[in-house]
Amino acid sequence: MGFLPLIEAFLALGLTMIVLTTGVSSLAGTWQRLRRARARGLQSLLRCTFLLAVKNIEKPVSAGSEDPWQTFCAQRDAPDALIGFVAEMCLQPTALADCAALTGDARRAAYRRLLPDLAPAEAPSNGDSGRDASVPSRMAHLADRLLHAFRRWRARAFTLDTLSDEEFRTRFTHSTLGAALCAADEAHFPARLDALNGQFIAYGHAASEAFAKDARLHSLCCAAGLVILANIDAFNLLENYLAQPVLRAAIISRYEHAASGSSLPAGGATATTAVPAVASQFDAVLRNAADAARKAKDLPLANAIEQKALEMRTSIDTLQTARNEALQTVADATAGLPVGWDRYPFCAAGASDTRCRGLTPPSPATDADARLRTRIEAFVGRVGEVADVDAGNFLRWLAGLILTMVMLGLGTPFWVQAVNGLLRARDLVRGGNKAGDGPDGPPPAAAPPANR
């Protein structure tokens, strides 16, 4: 075998890794959006800006004892100054306008409700979390913690995900602390604003690095999940690409069509976004409760029920959309590849995997095995049986899964560079073959006899 089939096999493997790493990035991005991680990161960045920059603004030399500077210091050192600053800097305009219509304790309570991540005092207490606590008490405590976590997640929908430098300057200038600082030192306010903006940018770069590290960790977790769910064995992929020229040619051809801009037939159907039946039942219950409240002439209660129903519906739709995106990403990333749990080690009946030869197919599932727990137990038992019967191939398969996780962890940019290098190597080998000096080219012509 010449070098060209080997290079094309590795090229097909590299293209597969590009597709899979893109799918991993999509899954990780979907998970980050579902967690609303950017909104939480912006709140943490503004908290650091307040504690490290705003709290350390120096007093002007010309300030007197009864100067507006004292007003600024009093507002800056107030107990709720931090949450007020973050709220004015990152809340959505609609939520900020609703809070601006309130005064005093009502406004502070609204800020705490909209920014529960900065109001730890409202977190549920540990209560009866000891060993002697009763089961109902522990369950109630767990329910309180889950409800608090849900409220924190839902509240992030009212905040911005990003804040540009210009937005930071505008919002701070019109904020409570910004107006007080301008009144206290109007002559030097532009310079102070530039300094605060510079510190915000510097802290933002550090926060971006922390976000990138967190994203890489989640990408590794998504890569492990994709490898396990789709049963992707790097060793087996390479073997199939070496043994099946048609398969590797199809992979390379798909990439060349995509690079040239021509269209290919669609690979699969788009995932639907149907709402689960439990959500419809939930809507019906809340509608009935709202109708009962209207019949009792309790309009505030009916409006409150409808508002909660709308919030819950939005949350359910967000979760359902994220689920559909994740399923479609996995389907697109693994379409047409020799992967899946019908292959080794499960070895379903009719599996084309050569490693399944000599292994007895698992017994078909019956109606009694319809429960998820029973199916999982049967699957684990089947994998354990194969491990006992075929230990060599099983260890090789396990090593292939781990290798795939490592390869996916290298990221898309690495595989793009690797594929570009393999494409150049293929062109060199093909050019050598055409010129007759490659490993698979015709033998060179005999030299003419020398004149004597």
Tab-separated table of C-alpha atoms in Angstrom:
chain	number	residue	atom	x	y	z
A	1	MET	CA	0.000	0.000	0.000
A	2	GLY	CA	1.333	3.428	-0.960
A	3	PHE	CA	1.316	6.589	1.032
A	4	LEU	CA	-1.781	8.084	-0.627
A	5	PRO	CA	-4.403	5.787	1.005
A	6	LEU	CA	-2.735	6.291	4.387
A	7	ILE	CA	-2.714	10.077	3.991
A	8	GLU	CA	-6.341	10.075	2.852
A	9	ALA	CA	-7.345	7.903	5.823
A	10	PHE	CA	-5.740	10.346	8.254
A	11	LEU	CA	-7.284	13.205	6.281
A	12	ALA	CA	-10.742	11.655	6.662
A	13	LEU	CA	-10.057	11.196	10.372
A	14	GLY	CA	-8.994	14.838	10.688
A	15	LEU	CA	-12.119	16.018	8.852
A	16	THR	CA	-14.194	13.851	11.189
A	17	MET	CA	-12.522	15.502	14.164
A	18	ILE	CA	-13.355	18.940	12.731
A	19	VAL	CA	-17.017	17.978	12.488
A	20	LEU	CA	-17.043	16.463	15.972
A	21	THR	CA	-15.171	19.360	17.617
A	22	THR	CA	-17.607	21.768	15.974
A	23	GLY	CA	-20.429	19.723	17.452
A	24	VAL	CA	-18.735	19.796	20.857
A	25	SER	CA	-18.404	23.576	20.624
A	26	SER	CA	-22.095	23.841	19.771
A	27	LEU	CA	-23.042	21.661	22.725
A	28	ALA	CA	-20.826	23.663	25.070
A	29	GLY	CA	-22.228	26.934	23.731
A	30	THR	CA	-25.774	25.672	24.198
A	31	TRP	CA	-24.950	24.679	27.765
A	32	GLN	CA	-23.399	28.094	28.448
A	33	ARG	CA	-26.482	29.852	27.072
A	34	LEU	CA	-28.728	27.588	29.110
A	35	ARG	CA	-26.776	28.449	32.271
A	36	ARG	CA	-26.791	32.136	31.268
A	37	ALA	CA	-23.124	32.125	32.172
A	38	ARG	CA	-22.355	35.419	30.446
A	39	ALA	CA	-24.938	37.302	32.496
A	40	ARG	CA	-23.516	35.845	35.678
A	41	GLY	CA	-19.978	36.685	34.550
A	42	LEU	CA	-20.938	40.306	33.858
A	43	GLN	CA	-22.396	40.625	37.355
A	44	SER	CA	-19.158	39.284	38.846
A	45	LEU	CA	-17.107	41.674	36.696
A	46	LEU	CA	-19.150	44.680	37.836
A	47	ARG	CA	-18.853	43.525	41.440
A	48	CYS	CA	-15.063	43.450	41.106
A	49	THR	CA	-15.108	46.877	39.453
A	50	PHE	CA	-17.084	48.317	42.344
A	51	LEU	CA	-14.964	46.752	45.094
A	52	LEU	CA	-11.566	47.358	43.471
A	53	ALA	CA	-12.144	50.621	41.607
A	54	VAL	CA	-15.191	52.578	42.750
A	55	LYS	CA	-14.565	51.932	46.449
A	56	ASN	CA	-10.981	53.200	46.048
A	57	ILE	CA	-11.713	56.504	44.317
A	58	GLU	CA	-9.489	59.032	46.041
A	59	LYS	CA	-10.777	62.214	47.595
A	60	PRO	CA	-9.968	65.400	45.647
A	61	VAL	CA	-7.503	67.750	47.252
A	62	SER	CA	-9.929	70.706	47.172
A	63	ALA	CA	-12.752	68.857	48.970
A	64	GLY	CA	-13.923	70.409	52.226
A	65	SER	CA	-15.587	68.943	55.273
A	66	GLU	CA	-19.087	69.850	54.095
A	67	ASP	CA	-18.508	69.128	50.457
A	68	PRO	CA	-20.663	67.108	47.994
A	69	TRP	CA	-17.868	64.584	48.321
A	70	GLN	CA	-19.364	63.518	51.629
A	71	THR	CA	-22.623	62.775	49.848
A	72	PHE	CA	-20.795	60.592	47.333
A	73	CYS	CA	-18.945	58.740	50.098
A	74	ALA	CA	-22.179	58.144	52.006
A	75	GLN	CA	-23.848	56.663	48.919
A	76	ARG	CA	-20.788	54.588	48.021
A	77	ASP	CA	-20.421	53.149	51.543
A	78	ALA	CA	-24.122	52.390	52.022
A	79	PRO	CA	-24.980	48.722	52.746
A	80	ASP	CA	-26.850	48.293	49.441
A	81	ALA	CA	-24.435	50.363	47.327
A	82	LEU	CA	-22.935	47.298	45.619
A	83	ILE	CA	-26.195	45.761	44.474
A	84	GLY	CA	-27.495	49.197	43.432
A	85	PHE	CA	-24.394	49.860	41.342
A	86	VAL	CA	-24.523	46.463	39.611
A	87	ALA	CA	-28.264	46.840	38.985
A	88	GLU	CA	-27.897	50.243	37.352
A	89	MET	CA	-25.007	48.998	35.229
A	90	CYS	CA	-26.352	45.661	33.945
A	91	LEU	CA	-30.143	45.463	34.215
A	92	GLN	CA	-32.184	45.442	31.036
A	93	PRO	CA	-33.745	48.862	30.289
A	94	THR	CA	-37.284	47.633	30.994
A	95	ALA	CA	-36.358	46.165	34.375
A	96	LEU	CA	-34.283	49.249	35.196
A	97	ALA	CA	-37.209	51.531	34.366
A	98	ASP	CA	-39.532	49.484	36.592
A	99	CYS	CA	-37.053	49.815	39.457
A	100	ALA	CA	-36.596	53.545	38.836
A	101	ALA	CA	-40.323	54.034	39.400
A	102	LEU	CA	-39.853	52.755	42.973
A	103	THR	CA	-38.203	54.520	45.887
A	104	GLY	CA	-36.452	53.628	49.115
A	105	ASP	CA	-36.887	50.122	50.458
A	106	ALA	CA	-39.133	49.087	47.570
A	107	ARG	CA	-36.386	49.817	45.031
A	108	ARG	CA	-33.746	48.000	47.097
A	109	ALA	CA	-36.069	44.997	47.424
A	110	ALA	CA	-36.556	44.993	43.642
A	111	TYR	CA	-32.787	45.062	43.126
A	112	ARG	CA	-32.345	42.099	45.476
A	113	ARG	CA	-35.090	40.194	43.676
A	114	LEU	CA	-33.568	40.842	40.249
A	115	LEU	CA	-29.980	40.154	41.374
A	116	PRO	CA	-30.209	37.208	43.788
A	117	ASP	CA	-26.577	36.258	43.012
A	118	LEU	CA	-25.533	39.418	44.889
A	119	ALA	CA	-28.027	38.928	47.721
A	120	PRO	CA	-26.729	35.820	49.560
A	121	ALA	CA	-28.739	36.719	52.649
A	122	GLU	CA	-31.835	35.458	50.848
A	123	ALA	CA	-30.310	32.014	50.267
A	124	PRO	CA	-32.110	29.192	52.085
A	125	SER	CA	-30.673	28.284	55.449
A	126	ASN	CA	-29.343	24.843	56.211
A	127	GLY	CA	-32.061	24.330	58.775
A	128	ASP	CA	-32.516	20.643	59.556
A	129	SER	CA	-29.667	19.423	57.405
A	130	GLY	CA	-28.116	17.364	60.179
A	131	ARG	CA	-28.052	13.597	60.308
A	132	ASP	CA	-30.963	13.442	62.751
A	133	ALA	CA	-33.250	15.566	60.564
A	134	SER	CA	-36.343	13.791	59.328
A	135	VAL	CA	-36.715	12.835	55.689
A	136	PRO	CA	-39.546	15.360	55.072
A	137	SER	CA	-37.388	18.117	56.551
A	138	ARG	CA	-34.444	17.215	54.344
A	139	MET	CA	-36.700	17.043	51.304
A	140	ALA	CA	-38.200	20.428	52.136
A	141	HIS	CA	-34.705	21.870	52.552
A	142	LEU	CA	-33.633	20.397	49.196
A	143	ALA	CA	-36.765	21.815	47.550
A	144	ASP	CA	-35.953	25.258	48.995
A	145	ARG	CA	-32.421	25.123	47.627
A	146	LEU	CA	-33.619	24.032	44.184
A	147	LEU	CA	-36.244	26.777	44.161
A	148	HIS	CA	-33.628	29.361	45.116
A	149	ALA	CA	-31.284	28.123	42.373
A	150	PHE	CA	-34.126	28.337	39.858
A	151	ARG	CA	-34.913	31.905	40.910
A	152	ARG	CA	-31.269	32.879	40.503
A	153	TRP	CA	-31.182	31.338	37.029
A	154	ARG	CA	-34.453	32.979	35.988
A	155	ALA	CA	-33.378	36.393	37.292
A	156	ARG	CA	-30.378	36.428	34.932
A	157	ALA	CA	-32.806	36.895	32.050
A	158	PHE	CA	-33.320	40.487	33.261
A	159	THR	CA	-29.626	41.414	32.974
A	160	LEU	CA	-27.296	42.096	30.060
A	161	ASP	CA	-24.850	39.492	28.766
A	162	THR	CA	-22.216	42.002	27.692
A	163	LEU	CA	-21.417	45.646	28.387
A	164	SER	CA	-19.315	47.599	25.908
A	165	ASP	CA	-16.912	50.352	26.938
A	166	GLU	CA	-19.219	53.072	25.624
A	167	GLU	CA	-22.197	51.567	27.440
A	168	PHE	CA	-20.151	51.429	30.639
A	169	ARG	CA	-19.325	55.132	30.370
A	170	THR	CA	-22.910	56.104	29.587
A	171	ARG	CA	-24.478	53.999	32.307
A	172	PHE	CA	-21.996	55.070	34.963
A	173	THR	CA	-22.414	58.734	34.087
A	174	HIS	CA	-26.183	58.484	34.622
A	175	SER	CA	-26.042	56.155	37.615
A	176	THR	CA	-26.574	57.263	41.191
A	177	LEU	CA	-22.897	56.970	42.102
A	178	GLY	CA	-21.808	58.540	38.820
A	179	ALA	CA	-24.039	61.579	39.294
A	180	ALA	CA	-22.815	61.970	42.886
A	181	LEU	CA	-19.170	61.715	41.782
A	182	CYS	CA	-19.734	64.292	39.033
A	183	ALA	CA	-21.304	66.673	41.533
A	184	ALA	CA	-18.432	66.135	43.971
A	185	ASP	CA	-15.600	66.618	41.456
A	186	GLU	CA	-17.011	67.888	38.173
A	187	ALA	CA	-13.691	69.271	36.930
A	188	HIS	CA	-11.912	65.920	37.141
A	189	PHE	CA	-14.920	63.695	36.378
A	190	PRO	CA	-13.895	62.879	32.751
A	191	ALA	CA	-10.439	61.791	33.936
A	192	ARG	CA	-11.949	59.691	36.725
A	193	LEU	CA	-14.371	58.134	34.231
A	194	ASP	CA	-11.484	57.258	31.912
A	195	ALA	CA	-9.618	55.652	34.802
A	196	LEU	CA	-12.676	53.602	35.835
A	197	ASN	CA	-13.257	52.550	32.243
A	198	GLY	CA	-9.623	51.442	31.943
A	199	GLN	CA	-9.907	49.364	35.095
A	200	PHE	CA	-13.172	47.870	33.829
A	201	ILE	CA	-11.430	46.869	30.575
A	202	ALA	CA	-8.479	45.351	32.446
A	203	TYR	CA	-10.727	43.341	34.753
A	204	GLY	CA	-12.770	42.342	31.692
A	205	HIS	CA	-9.717	40.800	30.024
A	206	ALA	CA	-9.024	38.747	33.142
A	207	ALA	CA	-12.694	37.736	33.346
A	208	SER	CA	-12.568	36.676	29.683
A	209	GLU	CA	-9.629	34.386	30.417
A	210	ALA	CA	-11.505	32.854	33.339
A	211	PHE	CA	-14.579	32.410	31.128
A	212	ALA	CA	-12.433	30.736	28.454
A	213	LYS	CA	-11.003	28.290	31.006
A	214	ASP	CA	-14.491	27.480	32.215
A	215	ALA	CA	-15.636	27.022	28.615
A	216	ARG	CA	-12.747	24.628	27.916
A	217	LEU	CA	-13.718	22.554	30.938
A	218	HIS	CA	-17.312	22.377	29.758
A	219	SER	CA	-16.108	21.529	26.254
A	220	LEU	CA	-14.144	18.582	27.641
A	221	CYS	CA	-17.226	17.399	29.513
A	222	CYS	CA	-19.327	17.745	26.344
A	223	ALA	CA	-16.649	15.871	24.382
A	224	ALA	CA	-16.730	13.014	26.885
A	225	GLY	CA	-20.528	12.952	26.741
A	226	LEU	CA	-20.562	12.932	22.927
A	227	VAL	CA	-17.970	10.137	22.752
A	228	ILE	CA	-19.896	7.984	25.204
A	229	LEU	CA	-23.358	8.669	23.784
A	230	ALA	CA	-22.283	8.047	20.180
A	231	ASN	CA	-19.668	5.329	20.924
A	232	ILE	CA	-16.878	6.995	18.919
A	233	ASP	CA	-13.703	4.900	18.805
A	234	ALA	CA	-10.799	6.680	17.095
A	235	PHE	CA	-8.949	3.416	16.399
A	236	ASN	CA	-11.999	1.912	14.722
A	237	LEU	CA	-12.613	5.079	12.708
A	238	LEU	CA	-9.086	4.975	11.302
A	239	GLU	CA	-9.383	1.267	10.531
A	240	ASN	CA	-12.630	1.825	8.640
A	241	TYR	CA	-11.158	4.702	6.657
A	242	LEU	CA	-8.139	2.554	5.729
A	243	ALA	CA	-10.251	-0.467	4.757
A	244	GLN	CA	-13.075	1.381	2.971
A	245	PRO	CA	-11.894	3.718	0.188
A	246	VAL	CA	-15.507	4.630	-0.645
A	247	LEU	CA	-16.149	5.831	2.909
A	248	ARG	CA	-13.063	8.003	3.143
A	249	ALA	CA	-13.681	9.353	-0.352
A	250	ALA	CA	-17.213	10.342	0.702
A	251	ILE	CA	-15.873	12.157	3.773
A	252	ILE	CA	-13.263	14.037	1.737
A	253	SER	CA	-15.735	14.795	-1.043
A	254	ARG	CA	-18.197	16.287	1.435
A	255	TYR	CA	-15.476	18.583	2.744
A	256	GLU	CA	-14.398	19.614	-0.773
A	257	HIS	CA	-17.999	20.388	-1.742
A	258	ALA	CA	-18.429	22.488	1.399
A	259	ALA	CA	-15.153	24.312	0.753
A	260	SER	CA	-16.148	25.086	-2.834
A	261	GLY	CA	-19.548	26.418	-1.760
A	262	SER	CA	-21.693	23.855	-3.575
A	263	SER	CA	-24.608	22.320	-1.769
A	264	LEU	CA	-25.070	18.738	-0.698
A	265	PRO	CA	-28.289	16.894	0.060
A	266	ALA	CA	-29.551	17.450	3.567
A	267	GLY	CA	-28.378	14.821	5.975
A	268	GLY	CA	-31.360	14.605	8.225
A	269	ALA	CA	-34.510	16.174	9.486
A	270	THR	CA	-34.521	19.140	11.776
A	271	ALA	CA	-35.360	18.447	15.366
A	272	THR	CA	-38.811	19.510	16.362
A	273	THR	CA	-39.546	21.834	19.212
A	274	ALA	CA	-42.690	20.214	20.451
A	275	VAL	CA	-43.525	21.084	24.019
A	276	PRO	CA	-43.714	18.083	26.343
A	277	ALA	CA	-47.129	16.919	27.473
A	278	VAL	CA	-46.279	17.752	31.074
A	279	ALA	CA	-45.894	21.415	30.103
A	280	SER	CA	-49.357	21.417	28.512
A	281	GLN	CA	-50.806	19.870	31.659
A	282	PHE	CA	-49.041	22.514	33.721
A	283	ASP	CA	-50.587	25.258	31.561
A	284	ALA	CA	-54.050	23.741	31.966
A	285	VAL	CA	-53.732	23.633	35.759
A	286	LEU	CA	-52.643	27.273	35.927
A	287	ARG	CA	-55.417	28.352	33.546
A	288	ASN	CA	-57.985	26.635	35.716
A	289	ALA	CA	-56.552	28.311	38.813
A	290	ALA	CA	-56.643	31.726	37.111
A	291	ASP	CA	-60.259	31.176	35.998
A	292	ALA	CA	-61.226	30.180	39.525
A	293	ALA	CA	-59.580	33.334	40.883
A	294	ARG	CA	-61.515	35.479	38.385
A	295	LYS	CA	-64.786	33.838	39.326
A	296	ALA	CA	-63.982	34.651	42.953
A	297	LYS	CA	-63.351	38.260	41.814
A	298	ASP	CA	-59.748	38.101	42.963
A	299	LEU	CA	-58.145	39.827	39.987
A	300	PRO	CA	-54.715	40.395	41.625
A	301	LEU	CA	-54.400	36.672	42.323
A	302	ALA	CA	-55.484	35.811	38.768
A	303	ASN	CA	-52.954	38.229	37.286
A	304	ALA	CA	-50.215	36.853	39.544
A	305	ILE	CA	-51.013	33.287	38.466
A	306	GLU	CA	-50.927	34.271	34.796
A	307	GLN	CA	-47.593	36.061	35.284
A	308	LYS	CA	-46.055	33.016	36.981
A	309	ALA	CA	-47.440	30.803	34.226
A	310	LEU	CA	-45.797	33.009	31.596
A	311	GLU	CA	-42.462	32.900	33.422
A	312	MET	CA	-42.620	29.131	33.762
A	313	ARG	CA	-43.594	28.759	30.109
A	314	THR	CA	-40.575	30.853	29.078
A	315	SER	CA	-38.273	28.685	31.198
A	316	ILE	CA	-39.740	25.456	29.777
A	317	ASP	CA	-39.368	26.740	26.218
A	318	THR	CA	-35.732	27.653	26.916
A	319	LEU	CA	-34.978	24.173	28.242
A	320	GLN	CA	-36.805	22.499	25.351
A	321	THR	CA	-34.964	24.585	22.746
A	322	ALA	CA	-31.605	23.744	24.333
A	323	ARG	CA	-32.519	20.039	24.358
A	324	ASN	CA	-33.514	20.072	20.680
A	325	GLU	CA	-30.346	21.932	19.695
A	326	ALA	CA	-28.195	19.414	21.567
A	327	LEU	CA	-29.942	16.410	19.971
A	328	GLN	CA	-29.690	17.923	16.489
A	329	THR	CA	-26.010	18.733	17.014
A	330	VAL	CA	-25.243	15.138	17.993
A	331	ALA	CA	-27.232	13.831	14.993
A	332	ASP	CA	-25.459	16.144	12.538
A	333	ALA	CA	-22.004	15.442	13.959
A	334	THR	CA	-22.321	11.655	13.721
A	335	ALA	CA	-24.347	11.271	10.494
A	336	GLY	CA	-22.817	8.748	8.099
A	337	LEU	CA	-19.952	7.774	10.416
A	338	PRO	CA	-19.152	4.238	11.673
A	339	VAL	CA	-20.290	5.044	15.201
A	340	GLY	CA	-23.205	4.120	17.447
A	341	TRP	CA	-24.091	1.630	20.125
A	342	ASP	CA	-25.333	-0.955	17.644
A	343	ARG	CA	-21.626	-1.614	17.023
A	344	TYR	CA	-19.007	-3.065	19.365
A	345	PRO	CA	-19.272	-3.810	22.298
A	346	PHE	CA	-23.077	-4.003	22.267
A	347	CYS	CA	-23.065	-5.780	18.886
A	348	ALA	CA	-26.750	-5.646	18.007
A	349	ALA	CA	-28.145	-8.173	15.566
A	350	GLY	CA	-27.020	-7.378	12.019
A	351	ALA	CA	-24.160	-5.112	13.124
A	352	SER	CA	-21.556	-4.565	10.391
A	353	ASP	CA	-18.684	-4.170	12.861
A	354	THR	CA	-16.072	-6.863	12.191
A	355	ARG	CA	-15.225	-6.985	15.903
A	356	CYS	CA	-18.677	-8.436	16.566
A	357	ARG	CA	-17.876	-11.640	14.691
A	358	GLY	CA	-17.930	-14.576	17.049
A	359	LEU	CA	-20.005	-12.729	19.653
A	360	THR	CA	-23.572	-13.761	20.344
A	361	PRO	CA	-26.012	-10.882	19.686
A	362	PRO	CA	-27.964	-9.696	22.727
A	363	SER	CA	-31.464	-11.011	23.204
A	364	PRO	CA	-34.146	-8.634	21.845
A	365	ALA	CA	-35.944	-6.472	24.390
A	366	THR	CA	-39.450	-7.457	25.418
A	367	ASP	CA	-42.338	-5.409	26.744
A	368	ALA	CA	-41.227	-6.253	30.267
A	369	ASP	CA	-37.897	-4.531	29.554
A	370	ALA	CA	-39.481	-1.219	28.566
A	371	ARG	CA	-38.452	0.562	31.770
A	372	LEU	CA	-35.379	2.725	31.455
A	373	ARG	CA	-33.709	1.245	34.522
A	374	THR	CA	-34.160	-2.281	33.196
A	375	ARG	CA	-32.720	-1.301	29.826
A	376	ILE	CA	-29.685	0.318	31.448
A	377	GLU	CA	-29.056	-2.734	33.600
A	378	ALA	CA	-29.328	-4.992	30.543
A	379	PHE	CA	-26.923	-2.765	28.598
A	380	VAL	CA	-24.349	-2.697	31.408
A	381	GLY	CA	-24.634	-6.463	31.760
A	382	ARG	CA	-24.071	-6.894	28.020
A	383	VAL	CA	-20.949	-4.701	28.069
A	384	GLY	CA	-19.602	-6.638	31.062
A	385	GLU	CA	-20.242	-9.917	29.275
A	386	VAL	CA	-18.294	-8.754	26.205
A	387	ALA	CA	-15.444	-7.569	28.451
A	388	ASP	CA	-15.167	-11.060	29.937
A	389	VAL	CA	-15.376	-12.901	26.609
A	390	ASP	CA	-13.258	-10.543	24.457
A	391	ALA	CA	-10.926	-8.718	26.846
A	392	GLY	CA	-8.361	-7.708	24.200
A	393	ASN	CA	-10.766	-5.928	21.860
A	394	PHE	CA	-12.661	-4.482	24.817
A	395	LEU	CA	-9.524	-2.822	26.253
A	396	ARG	CA	-8.641	-1.548	22.795
A	397	TRP	CA	-12.158	-0.125	22.415
A	398	LEU	CA	-11.897	1.556	25.817
A	399	ALA	CA	-8.542	3.058	24.852
A	400	GLY	CA	-10.104	4.265	21.598
A	401	LEU	CA	-12.818	6.133	23.511
A	402	ILE	CA	-10.246	7.813	25.732
A	403	LEU	CA	-8.114	8.731	22.718
A	404	THR	CA	-11.163	10.259	21.007
A	405	MET	CA	-11.858	12.406	24.063
A	406	VAL	CA	-8.262	13.636	24.028
A	407	MET	CA	-8.410	14.343	20.301
A	408	LEU	CA	-11.653	16.294	20.655
A	409	GLY	CA	-10.110	18.229	23.517
A	410	LEU	CA	-7.484	19.615	21.115
A	411	GLY	CA	-10.129	21.876	19.588
A	412	THR	CA	-11.197	22.805	16.079
A	413	PRO	CA	-8.245	25.149	15.281
A	414	PHE	CA	-5.749	22.328	15.838
A	415	TRP	CA	-7.589	19.983	13.477
A	416	VAL	CA	-8.023	22.689	10.845
A	417	GLN	CA	-4.245	23.133	10.787
A	418	ALA	CA	-3.722	19.355	10.719
A	419	VAL	CA	-6.145	18.943	7.800
A	420	ASN	CA	-4.442	21.748	5.867
A	421	GLY	CA	-1.102	19.988	6.326
A	422	LEU	CA	-2.570	16.649	5.199
A	423	LEU	CA	-4.124	18.298	2.149
A	424	ARG	CA	-0.728	19.698	1.153
A	425	ALA	CA	0.853	16.284	1.695
A	426	ARG	CA	-1.811	14.639	-0.461
A	427	ASP	CA	-1.272	17.188	-3.229
A	428	LEU	CA	2.465	16.543	-3.107
A	429	VAL	CA	1.985	12.776	-3.347
A	430	ARG	CA	-0.566	13.141	-6.145
A	431	GLY	CA	1.728	15.495	-8.037
A	432	GLY	CA	4.592	13.049	-7.610
A	433	ASN	CA	2.435	10.215	-8.921
A	434	LYS	CA	1.376	12.219	-11.965
A	435	ALA	CA	4.968	13.185	-12.706
A	436	GLY	CA	6.085	9.595	-12.311
A	437	ASP	CA	8.327	10.138	-9.285
A	438	GLY	CA	5.867	9.256	-6.515
A	439	PRO	CA	5.743	5.972	-4.589
A	440	ASP	CA	2.812	4.693	-6.677
A	441	GLY	CA	3.923	6.156	-10.015
A	442	PRO	CA	5.285	4.221	-12.986
A	443	PRO	CA	8.928	3.226	-12.945
A	444	PRO	CA	11.311	5.797	-14.357
A	445	ALA	CA	12.341	5.416	-18.007
A	446	ALA	CA	15.621	3.646	-18.661
A	447	ALA	CA	18.559	5.919	-19.264
A	448	PRO	CA	19.976	5.932	-22.798
A	449	PRO	CA	23.204	4.021	-23.249
A	450	ALA	CA	26.304	6.092	-22.898
A	451	ASN	CA	28.394	6.785	-25.951
A	452	ARG	CA	31.737	5.110	-25.932
